[in-house]
Amino acid sequence: MPDRVTYEFAMIRLVPKVEREEFLNIGVVVMSRPKKYLGIKFKLDEERITAFSKDVDLALIHEYLKAWQLICQGSPHGGAIGKMDLTSRYRWLVSTRSTMIQCSETHPGLCDDPAQVLEDLWQRYVA
């Protein structure tokens, strides 16, 4: 078990009507500083989301999430946040906000492969 390293994750939630505090899990973000890994996976299930709330601009939400993807990649197209170090990018993504896209509290763990953790969490809580 010498390859096991720490990681953190948070669920990405869509909160169509912030004042109602109801949400749908739409993705997950995982960070492992020792493995220099920051990954995100998301899905906008149009049928499920519109059944929950017909007022959601899915194209806009998708654009925001694509920006989050660029930030995770450390892409220069991710703006000033995308240029930050890995931990700072993760902390920015999971910070508390009162918008339609929010993250759960962060949760820690140990793993061998953070990309596999991302996939496992995705399958368990989103897919």
PDB file of C-alpha atoms in Angstrom:
ATOM      1  CA  MET A   1       0.000   0.000   0.000  1.00  0.00           C
ATOM      2  CA  PRO A   2       2.876   2.452  -0.361  1.00  0.00           C
ATOM      3  CA  ASP A   3       1.254   3.962  -3.473  1.00  0.00           C
ATOM      4  CA  ARG A   4      -1.840   5.121  -1.602  1.00  0.00           C
ATOM      5  CA  VAL A   5      -2.126   8.884  -1.496  1.00  0.00           C
ATOM      6  CA  THR A   6      -4.593  11.411  -0.171  1.00  0.00           C
ATOM      7  CA  TYR A   7      -7.341  12.871  -2.318  1.00  0.00           C
ATOM      8  CA  GLU A   8     -10.326  15.159  -1.855  1.00  0.00           C
ATOM      9  CA  PHE A   9     -13.593  15.286  -3.721  1.00  0.00           C
ATOM     10  CA  ALA A  10     -16.804  17.279  -3.913  1.00  0.00           C
ATOM     11  CA  MET A  11     -20.060  16.665  -5.718  1.00  0.00           C
ATOM     12  CA  ILE A  12     -21.136  19.273  -8.254  1.00  0.00           C
ATOM     13  CA  ARG A  13     -24.768  20.218  -7.797  1.00  0.00           C
ATOM     14  CA  LEU A  14     -27.262  22.036  -9.950  1.00  0.00           C
ATOM     15  CA  VAL A  15     -29.520  24.219  -7.810  1.00  0.00           C
ATOM     16  CA  PRO A  16     -32.165  25.512 -10.245  1.00  0.00           C
ATOM     17  CA  LYS A  17     -33.926  27.681  -7.677  1.00  0.00           C
ATOM     18  CA  VAL A  18     -31.394  28.716  -5.070  1.00  0.00           C
ATOM     19  CA  GLU A  19     -34.076  29.969  -2.718  1.00  0.00           C
ATOM     20  CA  ARG A  20     -35.605  26.453  -2.542  1.00  0.00           C
ATOM     21  CA  GLU A  21     -32.234  24.778  -1.777  1.00  0.00           C
ATOM     22  CA  GLU A  22     -33.149  21.719  -3.884  1.00  0.00           C
ATOM     23  CA  PHE A  23     -30.416  20.214  -6.019  1.00  0.00           C
ATOM     24  CA  LEU A  24     -29.417  17.487  -8.455  1.00  0.00           C
ATOM     25  CA  ASN A  25     -25.955  15.934  -8.513  1.00  0.00           C
ATOM     26  CA  ILE A  26     -24.554  16.648 -11.975  1.00  0.00           C
ATOM     27  CA  GLY A  27     -20.866  15.937 -11.518  1.00  0.00           C
ATOM     28  CA  VAL A  28     -17.864  15.347  -9.334  1.00  0.00           C
ATOM     29  CA  VAL A  29     -14.440  16.948  -8.953  1.00  0.00           C
ATOM     30  CA  VAL A  30     -11.436  15.081  -7.504  1.00  0.00           C
ATOM     31  CA  MET A  31      -8.026  16.449  -6.490  1.00  0.00           C
ATOM     32  CA  SER A  32      -4.919  14.599  -5.361  1.00  0.00           C
ATOM     33  CA  ARG A  33      -2.004  16.901  -4.672  1.00  0.00           C
ATOM     34  CA  PRO A  34       0.550  14.051  -4.297  1.00  0.00           C
ATOM     35  CA  LYS A  35      -0.465  12.664  -7.718  1.00  0.00           C
ATOM     36  CA  LYS A  36      -0.766  16.182  -9.218  1.00  0.00           C
ATOM     37  CA  TYR A  37      -4.283  15.271 -10.353  1.00  0.00           C
ATOM     38  CA  LEU A  38      -7.354  17.457 -10.728  1.00  0.00           C
ATOM     39  CA  GLY A  39     -10.250  15.904 -12.615  1.00  0.00           C
ATOM     40  CA  ILE A  40     -13.881  16.691 -13.261  1.00  0.00           C
ATOM     41  CA  LYS A  41     -16.723  14.761 -14.798  1.00  0.00           C
ATOM     42  CA  PHE A  42     -20.231  16.086 -15.338  1.00  0.00           C
ATOM     43  CA  LYS A  43     -23.417  15.345 -17.228  1.00  0.00           C
ATOM     44  CA  LEU A  44     -26.498  17.446 -17.861  1.00  0.00           C
ATOM     45  CA  ASP A  45     -29.447  15.066 -18.170  1.00  0.00           C
ATOM     46  CA  GLU A  46     -31.879  17.398 -19.941  1.00  0.00           C
ATOM     47  CA  GLU A  47     -34.961  15.276 -19.247  1.00  0.00           C
ATOM     48  CA  ARG A  48     -34.204  14.941 -15.542  1.00  0.00           C
ATOM     49  CA  ILE A  49     -33.275  18.616 -15.125  1.00  0.00           C
ATOM     50  CA  THR A  50     -36.342  19.957 -16.945  1.00  0.00           C
ATOM     51  CA  ALA A  51     -38.573  17.642 -14.903  1.00  0.00           C
ATOM     52  CA  PHE A  52     -37.035  19.256 -11.829  1.00  0.00           C
ATOM     53  CA  SER A  53     -37.247  22.811 -13.184  1.00  0.00           C
ATOM     54  CA  LYS A  54     -38.253  24.089 -16.614  1.00  0.00           C
ATOM     55  CA  ASP A  55     -36.467  27.444 -16.105  1.00  0.00           C
ATOM     56  CA  VAL A  56     -32.877  26.172 -16.400  1.00  0.00           C
ATOM     57  CA  ASP A  57     -30.756  27.473 -19.283  1.00  0.00           C
ATOM     58  CA  LEU A  58     -28.923  24.217 -20.031  1.00  0.00           C
ATOM     59  CA  ALA A  59     -26.647  25.783 -22.660  1.00  0.00           C
ATOM     60  CA  LEU A  60     -25.441  28.378 -20.159  1.00  0.00           C
ATOM     61  CA  ILE A  61     -24.868  25.771 -17.441  1.00  0.00           C
ATOM     62  CA  HIS A  62     -22.921  23.638 -19.929  1.00  0.00           C
ATOM     63  CA  GLU A  63     -20.710  26.612 -20.831  1.00  0.00           C
ATOM     64  CA  TYR A  64     -19.950  27.228 -17.153  1.00  0.00           C
ATOM     65  CA  LEU A  65     -19.041  23.577 -16.645  1.00  0.00           C
ATOM     66  CA  LYS A  66     -16.796  23.619 -19.713  1.00  0.00           C
ATOM     67  CA  ALA A  67     -14.988  26.574 -18.092  1.00  0.00           C
ATOM     68  CA  TRP A  68     -14.586  24.474 -14.929  1.00  0.00           C
ATOM     69  CA  GLN A  69     -13.095  21.734 -17.114  1.00  0.00           C
ATOM     70  CA  LEU A  70     -10.540  24.199 -18.515  1.00  0.00           C
ATOM     71  CA  ILE A  71      -9.679  25.298 -14.980  1.00  0.00           C
ATOM     72  CA  CYS A  72      -9.117  21.663 -13.946  1.00  0.00           C
ATOM     73  CA  GLN A  73      -6.795  21.190 -16.917  1.00  0.00           C
ATOM     74  CA  GLY A  74      -4.809  24.286 -15.973  1.00  0.00           C
ATOM     75  CA  SER A  75      -5.514  25.635 -19.439  1.00  0.00           C
ATOM     76  CA  PRO A  76      -4.679  29.260 -20.247  1.00  0.00           C
ATOM     77  CA  HIS A  77      -8.240  29.389 -21.625  1.00  0.00           C
ATOM     78  CA  GLY A  78      -9.377  28.867 -18.016  1.00  0.00           C
ATOM     79  CA  GLY A  79      -8.575  32.533 -17.337  1.00  0.00           C
ATOM     80  CA  ALA A  80      -6.753  33.749 -14.250  1.00  0.00           C
ATOM     81  CA  ILE A  81      -8.066  30.823 -12.171  1.00  0.00           C
ATOM     82  CA  GLY A  82      -6.773  28.317 -14.741  1.00  0.00           C
ATOM     83  CA  LYS A  83      -3.254  29.715 -14.279  1.00  0.00           C
ATOM     84  CA  MET A  84      -3.202  29.081 -10.523  1.00  0.00           C
ATOM     85  CA  ASP A  85      -1.513  26.065  -8.937  1.00  0.00           C
ATOM     86  CA  LEU A  86      -3.491  22.817  -8.710  1.00  0.00           C
ATOM     87  CA  THR A  87      -4.612  23.174  -5.087  1.00  0.00           C
ATOM     88  CA  SER A  88      -5.711  26.787  -5.565  1.00  0.00           C
ATOM     89  CA  ARG A  89      -7.741  25.824  -8.650  1.00  0.00           C
ATOM     90  CA  TYR A  90      -9.464  23.047  -6.705  1.00  0.00           C
ATOM     91  CA  ARG A  91     -10.203  25.330  -3.746  1.00  0.00           C
ATOM     92  CA  TRP A  92     -11.700  27.922  -6.098  1.00  0.00           C
ATOM     93  CA  LEU A  93     -13.922  25.313  -7.773  1.00  0.00           C
ATOM     94  CA  VAL A  94     -15.272  23.897  -4.505  1.00  0.00           C
ATOM     95  CA  SER A  95     -15.664  27.212  -2.673  1.00  0.00           C
ATOM     96  CA  THR A  96     -19.077  28.068  -1.276  1.00  0.00           C
ATOM     97  CA  ARG A  97     -21.291  30.022  -3.662  1.00  0.00           C
ATOM     98  CA  SER A  98     -24.950  30.898  -3.907  1.00  0.00           C
ATOM     99  CA  THR A  99     -25.365  30.292  -7.617  1.00  0.00           C
ATOM    100  CA  MET A 100     -27.052  27.584  -9.656  1.00  0.00           C
ATOM    101  CA  ILE A 101     -23.838  25.522  -9.734  1.00  0.00           C
ATOM    102  CA  GLN A 102     -22.590  24.611  -6.264  1.00  0.00           C
ATOM    103  CA  CYS A 103     -20.350  21.993  -4.688  1.00  0.00           C
ATOM    104  CA  SER A 104     -20.934  19.812  -1.681  1.00  0.00           C
ATOM    105  CA  GLU A 105     -18.585  19.913   1.256  1.00  0.00           C
ATOM    106  CA  THR A 106     -15.229  18.366   0.425  1.00  0.00           C
ATOM    107  CA  HIS A 107     -14.489  14.823   1.538  1.00  0.00           C
ATOM    108  CA  PRO A 108     -11.035  13.226   1.961  1.00  0.00           C
ATOM    109  CA  GLY A 109      -9.800   9.742   1.293  1.00  0.00           C
ATOM    110  CA  LEU A 110      -6.869   7.521   0.339  1.00  0.00           C
ATOM    111  CA  CYS A 111      -6.417   5.971  -3.071  1.00  0.00           C
ATOM    112  CA  ASP A 112      -3.962   4.486  -5.542  1.00  0.00           C
ATOM    113  CA  ASP A 113      -5.524   6.098  -8.604  1.00  0.00           C
ATOM    114  CA  PRO A 114      -7.495   9.372  -8.335  1.00  0.00           C
ATOM    115  CA  ALA A 115      -8.803   8.988 -11.897  1.00  0.00           C
ATOM    116  CA  GLN A 116     -10.412   5.700 -10.840  1.00  0.00           C
ATOM    117  CA  VAL A 117     -11.864   7.412  -7.765  1.00  0.00           C
ATOM    118  CA  LEU A 118     -13.408  10.022 -10.074  1.00  0.00           C
ATOM    119  CA  GLU A 119     -15.011   7.289 -12.173  1.00  0.00           C
ATOM    120  CA  ASP A 120     -16.233   5.350  -9.118  1.00  0.00           C
ATOM    121  CA  LEU A 121     -17.787   8.448  -7.529  1.00  0.00           C
ATOM    122  CA  TRP A 122     -19.341   9.382 -10.862  1.00  0.00           C
ATOM    123  CA  GLN A 123     -20.972   5.963 -11.186  1.00  0.00           C
ATOM    124  CA  ARG A 124     -22.172   5.931  -7.573  1.00  0.00           C
ATOM    125  CA  TYR A 125     -23.602   9.446  -7.284  1.00  0.00           C
ATOM    126  CA  VAL A 126     -24.275  10.883 -10.730  1.00  0.00           C
ATOM    127  CA  ALA A 127     -24.662   8.384 -13.590  1.00  0.00           C
TER     128      ALA A 127
END
